[in-house]
Amino acid sequence: MIFLRPVLRTGGLFCAAILTPKPESTIQTQPSKSVDEKKLKGWDKIYEVFTVDEYGSISPELSTIYQTTFFTAFVGACYGGFMQSRQAYLQFIERNQATSFVDHYEAKKKLQDHVTVNFAKGALRLSWRLALFSGLYVTFVTLASAYRGEPKLIDYVAGGLVSGGLYQVNMGLRGVIVGGTLGTMIGLLAGSLTLAILKFTGASLDEVHQFRYDLYNSRGRHLDEAVSKREMEKLNEALRKRDTAVQEKDV
């Protein structure tokens, strides 16, 4: 029994060390997800994309969709208008070499009218097409990424396929196949590039949406501040002029 005492004492200390609860300071508490985050899956996330907050602001994802759509529409309008107006200018010079005008002012006026009309036609023709394709593409990719919770390459490929097919749906089955194929290639290229950039920078797609959303709001806020400052300067200048006029009148 004398020889068993050290063994029992050591075993008791070992069991006590295991069974004794650790202090609260040494316990590593993992942050638990809230109930709302656990329930927020799939269609709930898609629903959140189209909802507004208590201040009436849209979601960052929806802001990205309409910013991209309007930007591509603007780029398409500029490019289509410039190309069409250049072609119209060359055609007018070629077709009216032997045309007699009253004076050079009439020739310049007709040339300007012809170029302006063709600029508007080219801008309208290309802007709505690019806006339609990019709007469908970005909407599909954004909603698919929101549903999954993270972007996948298949989302970009499927978005290009659907957008390209719908873009050429008025051309029949052959147009749908050609448009879907080109859209798939564009989606594969854009998706690979986007995911590579996200992996290289260590950022997420939600952070990109939030950054663009904050940047857009910051520009609007700075513009409002600049306008308010300008209006205040005009008001102060008007008050100074009035005070000066009153002082001169009193003198």
Coordinates of C-alpha atoms in Angstrom, one line a residue:
M1 CA 0.0 0.0 0.0
I2 CA 2.9 2.3 0.7
F3 CA 4.1 1.8 -2.9
L4 CA 0.6 2.5 -4.3
R5 CA 0.3 5.9 -2.7
P6 CA 2.4 7.8 -5.2
V7 CA 0.6 6.1 -8.1
L8 CA -2.8 6.9 -6.7
R9 CA -1.7 10.5 -5.9
T10 CA -0.4 11.0 -9.4
G11 CA -3.5 9.5 -11.0
G12 CA -5.7 11.7 -8.8
L13 CA -3.9 14.8 -9.9
F14 CA -4.1 13.7 -13.6
C15 CA -7.9 13.1 -13.3
A16 CA -8.3 16.4 -11.5
A17 CA -6.4 18.2 -14.2
I18 CA -8.7 16.8 -16.8
L19 CA -12.0 17.2 -15.0
T20 CA -11.3 20.7 -13.6
P21 CA -13.0 23.3 -15.9
K22 CA -10.7 25.8 -17.5
P23 CA -10.9 29.4 -16.6
E24 CA -13.1 31.6 -18.8
S25 CA -10.1 33.7 -19.9
T26 CA -8.5 30.6 -21.5
I27 CA -11.6 29.3 -23.3
Q28 CA -11.5 30.3 -26.9
T29 CA -15.0 31.3 -27.7
Q30 CA -15.9 31.1 -31.4
P31 CA -18.2 33.8 -32.7
S32 CA -21.6 32.2 -33.2
K33 CA -23.6 33.2 -36.2
S34 CA -26.9 34.9 -35.5
V35 CA -30.2 33.3 -36.2
D36 CA -30.9 35.7 -39.1
E37 CA -27.6 34.8 -40.8
K38 CA -28.3 31.1 -40.5
K39 CA -31.8 31.5 -42.0
L40 CA -30.6 33.8 -44.7
K41 CA -29.9 31.4 -47.5
G42 CA -30.8 30.9 -51.1
W43 CA -33.9 32.8 -52.1
D44 CA -33.8 35.0 -49.0
K45 CA -30.5 36.4 -50.2
I46 CA -32.0 37.0 -53.7
Y47 CA -34.9 38.7 -52.0
E48 CA -32.5 41.0 -50.1
V49 CA -31.0 42.1 -53.4
F50 CA -34.2 43.8 -54.4
T51 CA -35.2 45.3 -51.0
V52 CA -34.4 48.7 -49.6
D53 CA -33.2 49.5 -46.2
E54 CA -34.9 51.8 -43.6
Y55 CA -33.3 54.9 -45.2
G56 CA -34.7 54.0 -48.7
S57 CA -31.4 53.0 -50.1
I58 CA -31.1 50.0 -52.5
S59 CA -28.7 47.1 -51.9
P60 CA -25.1 47.2 -53.1
E61 CA -25.8 44.4 -55.5
L62 CA -28.7 46.2 -57.2
S63 CA -26.6 49.3 -57.3
T64 CA -23.9 47.4 -59.2
I65 CA -26.4 46.0 -61.7
Y66 CA -27.8 49.4 -62.7
Q67 CA -24.5 51.2 -62.6
T68 CA -23.0 48.6 -65.0
T69 CA -26.0 48.7 -67.3
F70 CA -26.0 52.5 -67.6
F71 CA -22.2 52.6 -68.0
T72 CA -22.3 50.1 -70.9
A73 CA -25.2 52.0 -72.4
F74 CA -23.2 55.2 -72.3
V75 CA -20.1 53.6 -73.8
G76 CA -22.2 52.0 -76.5
A77 CA -23.9 55.3 -77.3
C78 CA -20.5 57.1 -77.6
Y79 CA -18.9 54.4 -79.7
G80 CA -21.9 53.7 -81.9
G81 CA -22.5 57.4 -82.4
F82 CA -18.9 58.2 -83.4
M83 CA -18.6 55.3 -85.8
Q84 CA -21.9 56.1 -87.5
S85 CA -21.3 59.8 -87.7
R86 CA -17.8 59.2 -89.2
Q87 CA -19.3 56.9 -91.8
A88 CA -22.1 59.4 -92.5
Y89 CA -19.5 62.2 -93.0
L90 CA -17.5 60.2 -95.6
Q91 CA -20.7 59.2 -97.4
F92 CA -22.0 62.8 -97.6
I93 CA -18.7 64.0 -99.0
E94 CA -18.6 61.2 -101.5
R95 CA -22.2 61.6 -102.7
N96 CA -22.3 65.4 -102.9
Q97 CA -19.0 66.1 -104.7
A98 CA -21.0 67.2 -107.8
T99 CA -23.9 68.8 -105.9
S100 CA -24.3 72.5 -106.2
F101 CA -25.3 74.4 -103.1
V102 CA -26.3 78.0 -102.7
D103 CA -23.2 78.8 -100.6
H104 CA -20.9 77.0 -98.3
Y105 CA -23.1 77.8 -95.3
E106 CA -25.9 75.6 -96.8
A107 CA -23.4 72.8 -97.4
K108 CA -22.1 72.9 -93.9
K109 CA -25.6 73.0 -92.4
K110 CA -26.7 70.0 -94.4
L111 CA -23.5 68.1 -93.5
Q112 CA -24.0 68.9 -89.8
D113 CA -27.6 67.8 -89.9
H114 CA -26.7 64.6 -91.7
V115 CA -23.9 63.8 -89.2
T116 CA -26.0 64.7 -86.2
V117 CA -28.9 62.5 -87.2
N118 CA -26.6 59.5 -87.9
F119 CA -24.8 60.0 -84.6
A120 CA -28.2 59.7 -82.8
K121 CA -29.1 56.6 -84.8
G122 CA -25.8 54.9 -84.2
A123 CA -25.8 55.8 -80.5
L124 CA -29.3 54.4 -80.0
R125 CA -28.7 51.3 -82.1
L126 CA -25.6 50.2 -80.1
S127 CA -26.4 51.5 -76.6
W128 CA -29.6 49.5 -76.0
R129 CA -28.0 46.3 -77.3
L130 CA -24.9 46.6 -75.0
A131 CA -27.1 47.7 -72.1
L132 CA -29.4 44.7 -72.7
F133 CA -26.6 42.2 -72.8
S134 CA -24.6 43.6 -69.9
G135 CA -27.8 44.0 -67.8
L136 CA -28.8 40.4 -68.3
Y137 CA -25.3 39.1 -67.7
V138 CA -24.6 41.1 -64.6
T139 CA -28.1 40.4 -63.2
F140 CA -27.7 36.7 -63.7
V141 CA -24.2 36.5 -62.2
T142 CA -25.2 38.7 -59.2
L143 CA -28.3 36.7 -58.4
A144 CA -26.5 33.3 -58.8
S145 CA -23.6 34.5 -56.6
A146 CA -26.1 35.7 -54.0
Y147 CA -27.9 32.4 -54.1
R148 CA -24.7 30.4 -53.7
G149 CA -23.1 32.7 -51.2
E150 CA -19.9 33.0 -53.3
P151 CA -19.0 33.5 -56.9
K152 CA -18.4 30.4 -59.1
L153 CA -17.0 30.2 -62.6
I154 CA -20.1 28.3 -63.7
D155 CA -22.2 31.3 -62.8
Y156 CA -20.3 33.5 -65.2
V157 CA -20.4 30.9 -68.0
A158 CA -24.1 30.3 -67.5
G159 CA -24.8 34.1 -67.4
G160 CA -23.0 34.5 -70.7
L161 CA -24.9 31.6 -72.2
V162 CA -28.3 32.9 -71.1
S163 CA -27.6 36.5 -72.0
G164 CA -26.1 35.8 -75.4
G165 CA -29.0 33.5 -76.2
L166 CA -31.7 36.0 -75.2
Y167 CA -29.8 38.8 -77.0
Q168 CA -30.1 36.9 -80.3
V169 CA -33.5 35.3 -79.7
N170 CA -35.1 37.4 -82.5
M171 CA -32.7 35.8 -85.0
G172 CA -34.2 32.3 -84.5
L173 CA -32.6 29.1 -83.3
R174 CA -29.3 29.7 -85.2
G175 CA -29.1 33.2 -83.6
V176 CA -29.7 31.7 -80.2
I177 CA -26.9 29.1 -80.7
V178 CA -24.4 31.7 -82.0
G179 CA -25.3 34.2 -79.3
G180 CA -25.1 31.6 -76.6
T181 CA -21.7 30.4 -77.8
L182 CA -20.3 33.9 -77.9
G183 CA -21.8 34.7 -74.5
T184 CA -20.3 31.5 -73.0
M185 CA -16.8 32.5 -74.3
I186 CA -17.3 36.0 -72.9
G187 CA -18.5 34.7 -69.6
L188 CA -15.6 32.2 -69.3
L189 CA -13.1 34.9 -70.0
A190 CA -14.7 37.5 -67.6
G191 CA -15.3 34.9 -64.9
S192 CA -11.7 33.6 -65.0
L193 CA -10.3 37.1 -64.9
T194 CA -12.7 38.2 -62.1
L195 CA -12.0 35.2 -59.9
A196 CA -8.3 35.5 -60.5
I197 CA -8.3 39.1 -59.4
L198 CA -10.4 38.3 -56.3
K199 CA -8.0 35.5 -55.3
F200 CA -5.0 37.6 -55.9
T201 CA -6.3 40.6 -53.8
G202 CA -7.9 38.4 -51.2
A203 CA -11.2 40.3 -51.5
S204 CA -14.7 38.9 -51.8
L205 CA -17.4 39.8 -54.3
D206 CA -19.5 41.3 -51.6
E207 CA -16.7 43.6 -50.6
V208 CA -16.4 44.8 -54.2
H209 CA -20.2 45.5 -54.3
Q210 CA -19.9 47.4 -51.0
F211 CA -16.9 49.4 -52.2
R212 CA -18.7 50.5 -55.4
Y213 CA -21.8 51.3 -53.4
D214 CA -19.9 53.4 -50.9
L215 CA -18.0 55.1 -53.7
Y216 CA -21.2 56.0 -55.5
N217 CA -22.8 57.4 -52.3
S218 CA -19.6 59.3 -51.5
R219 CA -19.6 61.0 -55.0
G220 CA -23.3 62.0 -54.5
R221 CA -22.6 63.3 -51.0
H222 CA -19.6 65.4 -52.2
L223 CA -21.7 66.7 -55.1
D224 CA -24.5 67.8 -52.7
E225 CA -22.0 69.4 -50.5
A226 CA -20.4 71.3 -53.4
V227 CA -23.8 72.5 -54.6
S228 CA -24.8 73.6 -51.1
K229 CA -21.5 75.4 -50.7
R230 CA -21.9 77.2 -54.0
E231 CA -25.5 78.2 -53.1
M232 CA -24.3 79.5 -49.7
E233 CA -21.6 81.6 -51.4
K234 CA -24.1 83.1 -53.8
L235 CA -26.4 83.9 -50.9
N236 CA -23.6 85.6 -48.9
E237 CA -22.5 87.6 -52.0
A238 CA -26.1 88.8 -52.5
L239 CA -26.3 89.8 -48.8
R240 CA -23.0 91.7 -49.1
K241 CA -24.3 93.6 -52.1
R242 CA -27.5 94.4 -50.3
D243 CA -25.6 95.7 -47.3
T244 CA -23.3 97.7 -49.5
A245 CA -26.2 99.3 -51.3
V246 CA -27.9 100.1 -48.0
Q247 CA -24.8 101.8 -46.7
E248 CA -24.3 103.8 -49.9
K249 CA -27.9 104.9 -49.7
D250 CA -27.6 106.0 -46.1
V251 CA -24.5 108.0 -47.0

